[in-house]
mmCIF file of C-alpha atoms and ligand atoms in Angstrom:
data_model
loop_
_atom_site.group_PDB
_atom_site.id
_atom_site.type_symbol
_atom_site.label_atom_id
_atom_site.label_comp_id
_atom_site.label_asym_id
_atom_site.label_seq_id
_atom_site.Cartn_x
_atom_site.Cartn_y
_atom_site.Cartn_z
ATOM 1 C CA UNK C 1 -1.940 1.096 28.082
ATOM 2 C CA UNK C 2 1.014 2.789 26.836
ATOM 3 C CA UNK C 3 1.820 6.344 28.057
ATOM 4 C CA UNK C 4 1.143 9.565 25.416
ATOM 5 C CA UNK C 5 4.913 9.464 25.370
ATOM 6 C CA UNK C 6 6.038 5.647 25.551
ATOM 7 C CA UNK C 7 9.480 4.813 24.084
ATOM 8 C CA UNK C 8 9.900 3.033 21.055
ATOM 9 C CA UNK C 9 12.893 1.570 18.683
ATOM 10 C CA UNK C 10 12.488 2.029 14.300
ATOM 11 C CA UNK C 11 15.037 -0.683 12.517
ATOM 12 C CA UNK C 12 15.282 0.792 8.942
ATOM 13 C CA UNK C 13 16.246 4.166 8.416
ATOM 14 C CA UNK C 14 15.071 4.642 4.599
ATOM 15 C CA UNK C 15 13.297 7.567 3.635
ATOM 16 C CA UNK C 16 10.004 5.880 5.553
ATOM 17 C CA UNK C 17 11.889 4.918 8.195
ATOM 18 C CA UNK C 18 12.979 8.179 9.271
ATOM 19 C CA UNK C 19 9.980 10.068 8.713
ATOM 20 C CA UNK C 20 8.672 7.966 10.860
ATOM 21 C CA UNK C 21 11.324 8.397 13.537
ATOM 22 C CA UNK C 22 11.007 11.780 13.301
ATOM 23 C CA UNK C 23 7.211 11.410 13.957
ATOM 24 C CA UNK C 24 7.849 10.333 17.067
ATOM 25 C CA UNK C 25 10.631 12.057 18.486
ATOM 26 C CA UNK C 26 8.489 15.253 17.632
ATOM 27 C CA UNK C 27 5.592 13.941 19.565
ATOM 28 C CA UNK C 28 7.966 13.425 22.716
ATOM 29 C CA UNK C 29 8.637 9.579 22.354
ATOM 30 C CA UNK C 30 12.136 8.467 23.219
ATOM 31 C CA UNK C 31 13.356 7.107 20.390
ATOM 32 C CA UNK C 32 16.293 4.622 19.745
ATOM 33 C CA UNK C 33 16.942 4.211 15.420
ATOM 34 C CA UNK C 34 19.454 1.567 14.287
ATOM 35 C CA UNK C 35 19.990 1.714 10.115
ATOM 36 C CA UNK C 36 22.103 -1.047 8.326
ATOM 37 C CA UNK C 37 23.935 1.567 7.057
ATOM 38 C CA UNK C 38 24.640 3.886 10.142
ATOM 39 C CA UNK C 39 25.134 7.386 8.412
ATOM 40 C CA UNK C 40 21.653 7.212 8.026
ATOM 41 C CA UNK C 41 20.795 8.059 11.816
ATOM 42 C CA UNK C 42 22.905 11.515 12.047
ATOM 43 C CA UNK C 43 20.000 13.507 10.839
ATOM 44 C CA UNK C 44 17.422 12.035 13.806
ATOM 45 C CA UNK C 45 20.496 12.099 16.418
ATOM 46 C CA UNK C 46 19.983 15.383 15.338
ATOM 47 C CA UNK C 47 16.622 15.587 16.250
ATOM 48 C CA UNK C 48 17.023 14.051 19.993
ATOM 49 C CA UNK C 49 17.188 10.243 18.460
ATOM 50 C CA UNK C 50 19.355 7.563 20.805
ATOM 51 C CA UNK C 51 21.198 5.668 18.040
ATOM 52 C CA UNK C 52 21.835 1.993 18.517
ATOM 53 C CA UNK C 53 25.316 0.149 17.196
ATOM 54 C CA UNK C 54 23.084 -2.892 15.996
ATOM 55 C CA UNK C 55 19.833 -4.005 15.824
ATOM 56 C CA UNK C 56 20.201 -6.013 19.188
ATOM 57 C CA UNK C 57 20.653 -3.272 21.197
ATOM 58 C CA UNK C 58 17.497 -1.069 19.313
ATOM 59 C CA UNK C 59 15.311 -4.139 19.926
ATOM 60 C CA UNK C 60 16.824 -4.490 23.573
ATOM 61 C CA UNK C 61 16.098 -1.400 24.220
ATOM 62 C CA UNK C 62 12.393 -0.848 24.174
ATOM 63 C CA UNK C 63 9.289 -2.991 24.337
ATOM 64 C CA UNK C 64 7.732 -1.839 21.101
ATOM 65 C CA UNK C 65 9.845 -2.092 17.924
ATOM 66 C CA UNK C 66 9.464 -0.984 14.833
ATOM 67 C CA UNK C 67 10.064 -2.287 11.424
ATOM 68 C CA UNK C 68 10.281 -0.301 7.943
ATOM 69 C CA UNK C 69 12.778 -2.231 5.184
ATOM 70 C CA UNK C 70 12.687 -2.371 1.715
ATOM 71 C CA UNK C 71 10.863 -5.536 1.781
ATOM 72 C CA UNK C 72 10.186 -8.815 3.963
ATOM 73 C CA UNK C 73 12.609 -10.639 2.975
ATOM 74 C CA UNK C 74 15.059 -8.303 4.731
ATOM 75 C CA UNK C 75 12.799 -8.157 7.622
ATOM 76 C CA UNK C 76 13.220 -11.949 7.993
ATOM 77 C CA UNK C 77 16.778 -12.088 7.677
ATOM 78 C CA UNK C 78 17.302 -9.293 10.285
ATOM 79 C CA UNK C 79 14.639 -10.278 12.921
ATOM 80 C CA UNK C 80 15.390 -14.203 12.533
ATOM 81 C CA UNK C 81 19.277 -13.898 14.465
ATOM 82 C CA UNK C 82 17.439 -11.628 16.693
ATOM 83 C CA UNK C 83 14.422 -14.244 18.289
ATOM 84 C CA UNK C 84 15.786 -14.624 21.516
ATOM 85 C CA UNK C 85 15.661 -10.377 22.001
ATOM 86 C CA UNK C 86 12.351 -9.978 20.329
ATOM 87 C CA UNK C 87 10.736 -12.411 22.926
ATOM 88 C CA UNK C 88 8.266 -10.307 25.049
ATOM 89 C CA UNK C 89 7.987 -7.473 22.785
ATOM 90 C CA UNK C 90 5.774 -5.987 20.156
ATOM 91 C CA UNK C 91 7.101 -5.896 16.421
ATOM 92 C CA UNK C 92 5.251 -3.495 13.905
ATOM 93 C CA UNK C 93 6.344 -4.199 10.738
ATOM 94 C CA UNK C 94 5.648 -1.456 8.017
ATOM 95 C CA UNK C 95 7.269 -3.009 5.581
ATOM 96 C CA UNK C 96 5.487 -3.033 2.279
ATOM 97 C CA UNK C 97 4.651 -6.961 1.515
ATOM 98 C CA UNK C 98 2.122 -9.684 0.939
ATOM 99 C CA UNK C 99 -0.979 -10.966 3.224
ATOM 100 C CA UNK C 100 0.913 -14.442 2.595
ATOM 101 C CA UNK C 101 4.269 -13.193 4.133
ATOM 102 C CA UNK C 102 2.060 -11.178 7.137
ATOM 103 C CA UNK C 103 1.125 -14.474 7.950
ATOM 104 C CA UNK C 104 4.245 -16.128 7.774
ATOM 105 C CA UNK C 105 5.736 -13.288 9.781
ATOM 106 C CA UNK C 106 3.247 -14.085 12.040
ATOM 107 C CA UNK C 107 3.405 -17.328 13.176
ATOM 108 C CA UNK C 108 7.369 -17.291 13.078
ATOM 109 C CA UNK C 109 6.798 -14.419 15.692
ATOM 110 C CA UNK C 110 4.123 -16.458 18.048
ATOM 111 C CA UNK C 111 6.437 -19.569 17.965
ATOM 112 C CA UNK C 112 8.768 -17.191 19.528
ATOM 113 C CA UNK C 113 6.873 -15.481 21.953
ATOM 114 C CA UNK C 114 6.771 -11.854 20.098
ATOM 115 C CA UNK C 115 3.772 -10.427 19.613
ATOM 116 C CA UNK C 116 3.402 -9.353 15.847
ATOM 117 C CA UNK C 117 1.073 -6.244 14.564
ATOM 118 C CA UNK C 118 1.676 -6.171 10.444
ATOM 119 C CA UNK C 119 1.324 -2.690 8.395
ATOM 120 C CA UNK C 120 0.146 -0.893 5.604
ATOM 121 C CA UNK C 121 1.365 3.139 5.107
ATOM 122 C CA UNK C 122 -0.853 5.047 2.644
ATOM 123 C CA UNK C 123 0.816 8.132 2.898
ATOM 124 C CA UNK C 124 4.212 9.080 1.213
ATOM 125 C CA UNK C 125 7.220 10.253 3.885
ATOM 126 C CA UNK C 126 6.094 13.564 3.355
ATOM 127 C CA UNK C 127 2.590 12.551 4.398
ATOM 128 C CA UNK C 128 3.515 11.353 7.874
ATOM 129 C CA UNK C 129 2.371 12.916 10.869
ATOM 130 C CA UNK C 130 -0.008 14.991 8.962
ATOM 131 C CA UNK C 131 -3.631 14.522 8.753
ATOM 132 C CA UNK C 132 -3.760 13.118 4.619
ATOM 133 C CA UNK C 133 -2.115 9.907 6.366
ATOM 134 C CA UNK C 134 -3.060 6.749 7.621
ATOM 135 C CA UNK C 135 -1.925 3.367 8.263
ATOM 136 C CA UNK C 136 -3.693 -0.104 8.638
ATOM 137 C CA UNK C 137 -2.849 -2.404 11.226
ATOM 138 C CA UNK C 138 -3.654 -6.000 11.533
ATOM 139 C CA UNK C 139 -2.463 -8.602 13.676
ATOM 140 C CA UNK C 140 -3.676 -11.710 16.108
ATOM 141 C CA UNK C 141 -3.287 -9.904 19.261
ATOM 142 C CA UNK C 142 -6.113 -6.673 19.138
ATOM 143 C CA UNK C 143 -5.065 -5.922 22.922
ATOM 144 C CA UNK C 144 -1.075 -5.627 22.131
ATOM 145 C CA UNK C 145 -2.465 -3.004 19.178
ATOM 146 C CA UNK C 146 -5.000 -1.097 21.387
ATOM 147 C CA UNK C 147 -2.018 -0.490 23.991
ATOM 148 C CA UNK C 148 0.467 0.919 21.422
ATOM 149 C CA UNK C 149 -2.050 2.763 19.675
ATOM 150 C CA UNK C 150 -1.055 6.028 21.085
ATOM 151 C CA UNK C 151 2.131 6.223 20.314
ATOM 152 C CA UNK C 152 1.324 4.870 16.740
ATOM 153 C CA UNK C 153 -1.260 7.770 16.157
ATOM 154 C CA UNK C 154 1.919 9.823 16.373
ATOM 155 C CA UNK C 155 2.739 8.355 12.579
ATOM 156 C CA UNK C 156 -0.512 8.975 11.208
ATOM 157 C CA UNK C 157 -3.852 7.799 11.525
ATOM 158 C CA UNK C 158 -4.401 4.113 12.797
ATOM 159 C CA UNK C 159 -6.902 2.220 11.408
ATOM 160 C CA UNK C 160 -7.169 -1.537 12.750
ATOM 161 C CA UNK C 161 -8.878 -3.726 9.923
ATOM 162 C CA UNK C 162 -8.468 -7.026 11.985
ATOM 163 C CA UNK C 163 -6.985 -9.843 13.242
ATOM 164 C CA UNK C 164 -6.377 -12.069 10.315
ATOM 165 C CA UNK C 165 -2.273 -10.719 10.223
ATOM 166 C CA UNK C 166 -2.415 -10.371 6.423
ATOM 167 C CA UNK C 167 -5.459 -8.141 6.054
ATOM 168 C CA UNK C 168 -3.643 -4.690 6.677
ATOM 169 C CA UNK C 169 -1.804 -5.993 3.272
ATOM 170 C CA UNK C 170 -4.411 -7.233 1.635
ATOM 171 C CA UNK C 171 -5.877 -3.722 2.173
ATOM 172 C CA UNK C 172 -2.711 -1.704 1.609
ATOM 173 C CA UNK C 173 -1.960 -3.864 -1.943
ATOM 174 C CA UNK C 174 -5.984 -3.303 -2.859
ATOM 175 C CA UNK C 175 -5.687 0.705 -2.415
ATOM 176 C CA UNK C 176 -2.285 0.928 -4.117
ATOM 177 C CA UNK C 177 -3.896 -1.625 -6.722
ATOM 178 C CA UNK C 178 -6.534 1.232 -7.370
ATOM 179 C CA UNK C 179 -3.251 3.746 -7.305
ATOM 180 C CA UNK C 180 -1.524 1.909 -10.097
ATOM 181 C CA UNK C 181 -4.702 1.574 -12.252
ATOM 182 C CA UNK C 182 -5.081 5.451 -12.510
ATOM 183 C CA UNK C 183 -1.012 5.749 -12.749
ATOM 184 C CA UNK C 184 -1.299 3.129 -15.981
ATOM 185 C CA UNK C 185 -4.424 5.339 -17.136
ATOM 186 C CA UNK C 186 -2.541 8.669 -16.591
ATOM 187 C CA UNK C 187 0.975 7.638 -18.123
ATOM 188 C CA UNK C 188 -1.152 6.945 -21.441
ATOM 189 C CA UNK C 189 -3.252 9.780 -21.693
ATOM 190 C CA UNK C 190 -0.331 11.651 -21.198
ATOM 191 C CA UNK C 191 1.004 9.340 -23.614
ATOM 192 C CA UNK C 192 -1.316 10.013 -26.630
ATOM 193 C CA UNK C 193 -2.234 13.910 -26.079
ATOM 194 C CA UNK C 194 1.521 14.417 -26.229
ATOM 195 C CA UNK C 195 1.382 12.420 -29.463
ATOM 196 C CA UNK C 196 0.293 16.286 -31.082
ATOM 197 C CA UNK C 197 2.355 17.855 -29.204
ATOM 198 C CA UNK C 198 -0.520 19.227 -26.708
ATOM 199 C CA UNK C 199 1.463 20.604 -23.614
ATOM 200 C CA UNK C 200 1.122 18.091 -20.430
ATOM 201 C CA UNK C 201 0.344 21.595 -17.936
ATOM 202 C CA UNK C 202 -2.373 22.689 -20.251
ATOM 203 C CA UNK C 203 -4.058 18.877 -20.864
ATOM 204 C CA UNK C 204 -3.722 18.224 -17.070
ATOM 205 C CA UNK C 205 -6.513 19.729 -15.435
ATOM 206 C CA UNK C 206 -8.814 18.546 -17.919
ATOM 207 C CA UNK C 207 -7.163 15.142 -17.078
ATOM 208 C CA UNK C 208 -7.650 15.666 -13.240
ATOM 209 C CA UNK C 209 -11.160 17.201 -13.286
ATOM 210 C CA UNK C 210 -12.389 13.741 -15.577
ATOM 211 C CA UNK C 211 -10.233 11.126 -13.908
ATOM 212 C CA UNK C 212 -11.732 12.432 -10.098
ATOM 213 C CA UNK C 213 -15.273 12.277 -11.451
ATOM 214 C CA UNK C 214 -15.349 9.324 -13.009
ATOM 215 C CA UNK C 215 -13.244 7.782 -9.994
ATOM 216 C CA UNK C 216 -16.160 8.197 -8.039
ATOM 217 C CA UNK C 217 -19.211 6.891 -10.093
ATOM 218 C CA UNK C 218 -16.886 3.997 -11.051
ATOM 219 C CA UNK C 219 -16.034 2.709 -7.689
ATOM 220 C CA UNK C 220 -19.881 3.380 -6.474
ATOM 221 C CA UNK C 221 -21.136 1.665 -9.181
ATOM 222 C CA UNK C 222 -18.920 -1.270 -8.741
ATOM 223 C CA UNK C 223 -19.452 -1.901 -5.068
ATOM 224 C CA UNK C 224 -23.344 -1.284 -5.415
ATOM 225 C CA UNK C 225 -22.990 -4.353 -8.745
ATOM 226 C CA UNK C 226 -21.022 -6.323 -5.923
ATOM 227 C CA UNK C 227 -22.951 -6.257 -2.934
ATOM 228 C CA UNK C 228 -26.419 -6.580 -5.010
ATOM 229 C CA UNK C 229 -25.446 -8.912 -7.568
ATOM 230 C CA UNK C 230 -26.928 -6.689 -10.102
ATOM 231 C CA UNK C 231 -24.807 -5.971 -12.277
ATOM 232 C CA UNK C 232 -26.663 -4.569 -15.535
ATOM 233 C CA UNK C 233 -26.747 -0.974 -16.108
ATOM 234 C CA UNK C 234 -28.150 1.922 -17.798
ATOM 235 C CA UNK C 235 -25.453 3.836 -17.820
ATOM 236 C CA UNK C 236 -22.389 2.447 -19.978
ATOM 237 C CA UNK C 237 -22.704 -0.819 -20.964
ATOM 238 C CA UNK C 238 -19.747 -3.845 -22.249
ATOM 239 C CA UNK C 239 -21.269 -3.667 -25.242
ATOM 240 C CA UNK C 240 -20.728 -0.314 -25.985
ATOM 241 C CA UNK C 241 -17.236 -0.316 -24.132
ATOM 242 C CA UNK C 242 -16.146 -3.391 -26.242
ATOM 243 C CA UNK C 243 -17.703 -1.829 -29.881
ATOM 244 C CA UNK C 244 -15.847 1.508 -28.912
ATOM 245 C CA UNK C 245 -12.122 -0.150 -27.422
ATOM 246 C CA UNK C 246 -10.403 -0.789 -30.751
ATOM 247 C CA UNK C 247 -10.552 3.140 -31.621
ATOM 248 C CA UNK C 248 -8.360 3.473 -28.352
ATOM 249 C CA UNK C 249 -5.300 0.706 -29.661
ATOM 250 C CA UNK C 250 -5.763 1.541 -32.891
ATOM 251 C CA UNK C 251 -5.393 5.530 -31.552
ATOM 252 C CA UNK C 252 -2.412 4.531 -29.979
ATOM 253 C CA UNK C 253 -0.713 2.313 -32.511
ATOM 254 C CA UNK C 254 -1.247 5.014 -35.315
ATOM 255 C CA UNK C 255 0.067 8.050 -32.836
ATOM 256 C CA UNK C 256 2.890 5.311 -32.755
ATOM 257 C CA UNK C 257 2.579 4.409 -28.977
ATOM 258 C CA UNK C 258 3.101 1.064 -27.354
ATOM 259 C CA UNK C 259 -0.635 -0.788 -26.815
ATOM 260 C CA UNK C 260 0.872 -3.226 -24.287
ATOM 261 C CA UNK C 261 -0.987 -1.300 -21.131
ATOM 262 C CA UNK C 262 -4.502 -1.510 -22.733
ATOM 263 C CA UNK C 263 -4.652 -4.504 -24.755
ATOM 264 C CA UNK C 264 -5.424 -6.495 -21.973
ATOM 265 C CA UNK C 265 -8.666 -4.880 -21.447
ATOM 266 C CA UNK C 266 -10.107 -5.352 -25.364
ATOM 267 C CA UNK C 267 -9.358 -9.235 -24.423
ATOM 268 C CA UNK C 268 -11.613 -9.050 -20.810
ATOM 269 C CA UNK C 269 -14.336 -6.700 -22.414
ATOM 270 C CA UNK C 270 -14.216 -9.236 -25.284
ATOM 271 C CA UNK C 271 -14.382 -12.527 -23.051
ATOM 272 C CA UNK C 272 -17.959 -10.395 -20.808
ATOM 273 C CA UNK C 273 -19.655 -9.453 -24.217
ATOM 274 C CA UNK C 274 -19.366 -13.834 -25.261
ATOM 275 C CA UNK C 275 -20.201 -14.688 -22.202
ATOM 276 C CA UNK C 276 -23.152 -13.063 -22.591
ATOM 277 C CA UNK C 277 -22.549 -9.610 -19.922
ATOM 278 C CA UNK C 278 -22.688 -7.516 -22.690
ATOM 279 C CA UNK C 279 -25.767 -5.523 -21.036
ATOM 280 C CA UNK C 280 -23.744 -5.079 -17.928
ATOM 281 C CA UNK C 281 -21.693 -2.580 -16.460
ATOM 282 C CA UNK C 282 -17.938 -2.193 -15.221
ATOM 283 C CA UNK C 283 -18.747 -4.380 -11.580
ATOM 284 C CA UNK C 284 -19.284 -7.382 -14.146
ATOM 285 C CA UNK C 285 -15.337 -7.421 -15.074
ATOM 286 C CA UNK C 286 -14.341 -8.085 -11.326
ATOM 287 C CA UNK C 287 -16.010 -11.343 -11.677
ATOM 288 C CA UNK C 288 -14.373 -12.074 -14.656
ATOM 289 C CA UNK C 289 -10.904 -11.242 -12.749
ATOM 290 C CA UNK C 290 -11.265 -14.845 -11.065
ATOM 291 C CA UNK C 291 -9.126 -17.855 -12.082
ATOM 292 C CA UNK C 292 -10.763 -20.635 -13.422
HETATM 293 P P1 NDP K 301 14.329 3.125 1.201
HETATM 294 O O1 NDP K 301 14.892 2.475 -0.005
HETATM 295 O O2 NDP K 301 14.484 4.591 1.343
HETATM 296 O O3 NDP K 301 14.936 2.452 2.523
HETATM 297 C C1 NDP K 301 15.052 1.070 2.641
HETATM 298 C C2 NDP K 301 15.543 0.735 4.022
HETATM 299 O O4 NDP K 301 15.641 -0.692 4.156
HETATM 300 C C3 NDP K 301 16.920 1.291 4.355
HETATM 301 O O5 NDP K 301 16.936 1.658 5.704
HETATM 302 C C4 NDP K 301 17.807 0.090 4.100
HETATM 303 O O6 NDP K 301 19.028 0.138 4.796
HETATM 304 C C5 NDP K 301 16.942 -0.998 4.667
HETATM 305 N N1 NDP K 301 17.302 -2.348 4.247
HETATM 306 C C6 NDP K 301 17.112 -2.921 3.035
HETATM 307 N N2 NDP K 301 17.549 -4.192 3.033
HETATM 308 C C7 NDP K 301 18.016 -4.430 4.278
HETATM 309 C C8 NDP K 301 18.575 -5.565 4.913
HETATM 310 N N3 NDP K 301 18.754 -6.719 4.244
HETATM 311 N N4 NDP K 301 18.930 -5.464 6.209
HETATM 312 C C9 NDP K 301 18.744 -4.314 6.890
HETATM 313 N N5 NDP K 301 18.233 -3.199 6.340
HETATM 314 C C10 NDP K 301 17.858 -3.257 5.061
HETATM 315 O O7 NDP K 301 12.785 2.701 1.231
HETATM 316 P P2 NDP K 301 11.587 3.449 1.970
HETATM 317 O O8 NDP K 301 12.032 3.879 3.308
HETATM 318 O O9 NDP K 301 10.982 4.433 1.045
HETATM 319 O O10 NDP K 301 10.534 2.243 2.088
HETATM 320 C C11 NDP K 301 10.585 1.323 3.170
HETATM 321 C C12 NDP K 301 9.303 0.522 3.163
HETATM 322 O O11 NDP K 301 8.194 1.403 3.291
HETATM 323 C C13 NDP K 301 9.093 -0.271 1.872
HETATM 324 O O12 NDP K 301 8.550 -1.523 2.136
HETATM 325 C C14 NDP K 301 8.110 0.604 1.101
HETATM 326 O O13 NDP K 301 7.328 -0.154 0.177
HETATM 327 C C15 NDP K 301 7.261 1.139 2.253
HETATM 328 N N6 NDP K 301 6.564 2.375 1.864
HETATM 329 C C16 NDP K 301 7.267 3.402 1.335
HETATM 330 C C17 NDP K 301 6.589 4.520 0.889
HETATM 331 C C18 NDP K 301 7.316 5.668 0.277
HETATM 332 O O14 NDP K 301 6.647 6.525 -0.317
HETATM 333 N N7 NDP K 301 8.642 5.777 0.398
HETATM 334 C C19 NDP K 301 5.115 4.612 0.986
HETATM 335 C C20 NDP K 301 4.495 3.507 1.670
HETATM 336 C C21 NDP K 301 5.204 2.414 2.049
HETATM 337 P P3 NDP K 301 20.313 0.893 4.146
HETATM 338 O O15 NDP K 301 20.081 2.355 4.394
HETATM 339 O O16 NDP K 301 21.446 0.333 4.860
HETATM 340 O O17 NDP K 301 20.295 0.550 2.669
#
């Protein structure tokens, strides 16, 4: 098991990238940074930070390595050259991406003797190192994880969801998926109270207090329709959602705001109610979220 204070390299030095750097050189971990663009490694240099002249000699120079680029694309075409120095070693690639290119990622690194651990921040670089954040790990090799977990819990939280490579992004793109929803929701209220002019400080705590309750008896409700099956409800059914839906577009258009972020729901409230969910509540639409 790695020491409290094990070394590690971070390739990327982007605003993730070196809060996370600086996570670690404040918990006591030696810490070599390499950034395409070097400038970016003064500030951690700074901060007691070995820099490295390129990537070869951050990766060289510790076993565990890791990875935070804008996306995995540019993780590929960095770590691919590299191979030969990655053999042995652990990569952890935060990198924001898909379960598909976890997977990819992967088996490229097991046909070349690395051991890979993928990632999934939910925190902002603000976030890191304090107690709001966490990050999900996944990856074939549970044992390589388990040993670096200490100096990993000097990012933020770990939280190991398995060893499928692409389920810490599966997660990850699920809870930002649930992020986006509310951001869609948020940017059109905002949207349509400004519409007369009400003042976005005065409307937003009425905004927060709703959106945070509902948020709750929405997501309960769906997961208890899920796991059960049962999806009809007493509480707020498609009908009802469908007959009232048009008085939110038709809200919008005559406030003269776009409809394009909503209309999509009229057309999946629309398709439950024919095929005969009317009665049902809110879990019923993730079913109707599957292809054909
Ligand atoms: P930034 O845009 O601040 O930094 C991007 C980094 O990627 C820079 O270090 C950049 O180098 C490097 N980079 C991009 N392309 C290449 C390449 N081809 N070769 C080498 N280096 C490259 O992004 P963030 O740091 O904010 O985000 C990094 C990752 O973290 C992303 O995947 C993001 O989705 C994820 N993330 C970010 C969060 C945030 O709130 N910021 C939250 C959760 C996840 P250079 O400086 O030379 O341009």
């Amino acid at each position: 098991m790695a020491s409290t204070t094990a070394p590690a390299s971070v390739l990327g030095l982007g605003l993730m990238g070196t809060a996370l750097a600086s996570a670690l050189i404040k918990a006591g971990h030696p810490t070599t940074v390499w950034n395409r663009t070097r400038s970016k490694t003064g500030p951690l240099v700074a901060q007691g930070a070995t820099p490295a002249d390129t990537a070869r000699e951050a990766i060289t120079a510790n076993e565990l390595v890791i990875v935070c680029l804008t996306t995995n694309d540019s993780v590929r075409s960095l770590l691919e050259p590299e191979a030969e120095a990655l053999a042995g070693r652990t990569v952890v690639n935060l990198t924001n991406g898909t379960p598909g290119q976890a997977r990819e990622l992967a088996d490229w690194a097991a046909a070349h003797g690395i051991t890979y651990i993928d990632g999934g921040i939910m925190a902002v670089p603000q976030m890191i190192a304090t107690p709001a954040a966490y990050i999900l790990y996944s990856g074939t090799d549970e044992a390589a994880f388990e040993a670096h977990r200490p100096t990993l819990a000097a990012l933020a939280d770990t939280k190991w969801v398995g060893k499928d490579p692409g389920l810490a992004a599966l997660y990850d793109l699920s809870l930002l998926t649930g992020m986006y929803g509310t951001a869609m929701g948020v940017a059109q209220a905002f949207a349509l109270i400004g519409s007369e002019g009400i003042p976005p400080l005065e409307f937003a705590p009425l905004l927060t207090e709703w959106v945070v309750a509902m948020a709750h008896g929405n997501i309960a409700g769906a997961a208890e329709g899920l796991a059960t099956g049962q999806h009809l409800t007493d509480v707020s059914n498609l009908a009802m959602n469908k007959a009232a839906f048009p008085n939110f577009t038709s809200a919008y258009e005559a406030q003269g705001l776009r409809t394009d972020l909503f209309a999509p729901l009229q057309d999946l409230l629309d398709r439950a109610v024919e095929q005969g969910h009317g009665e049902d509540g809110f879990s019923r639409l993730t079913l109707l979220l599957k292809k054909d």
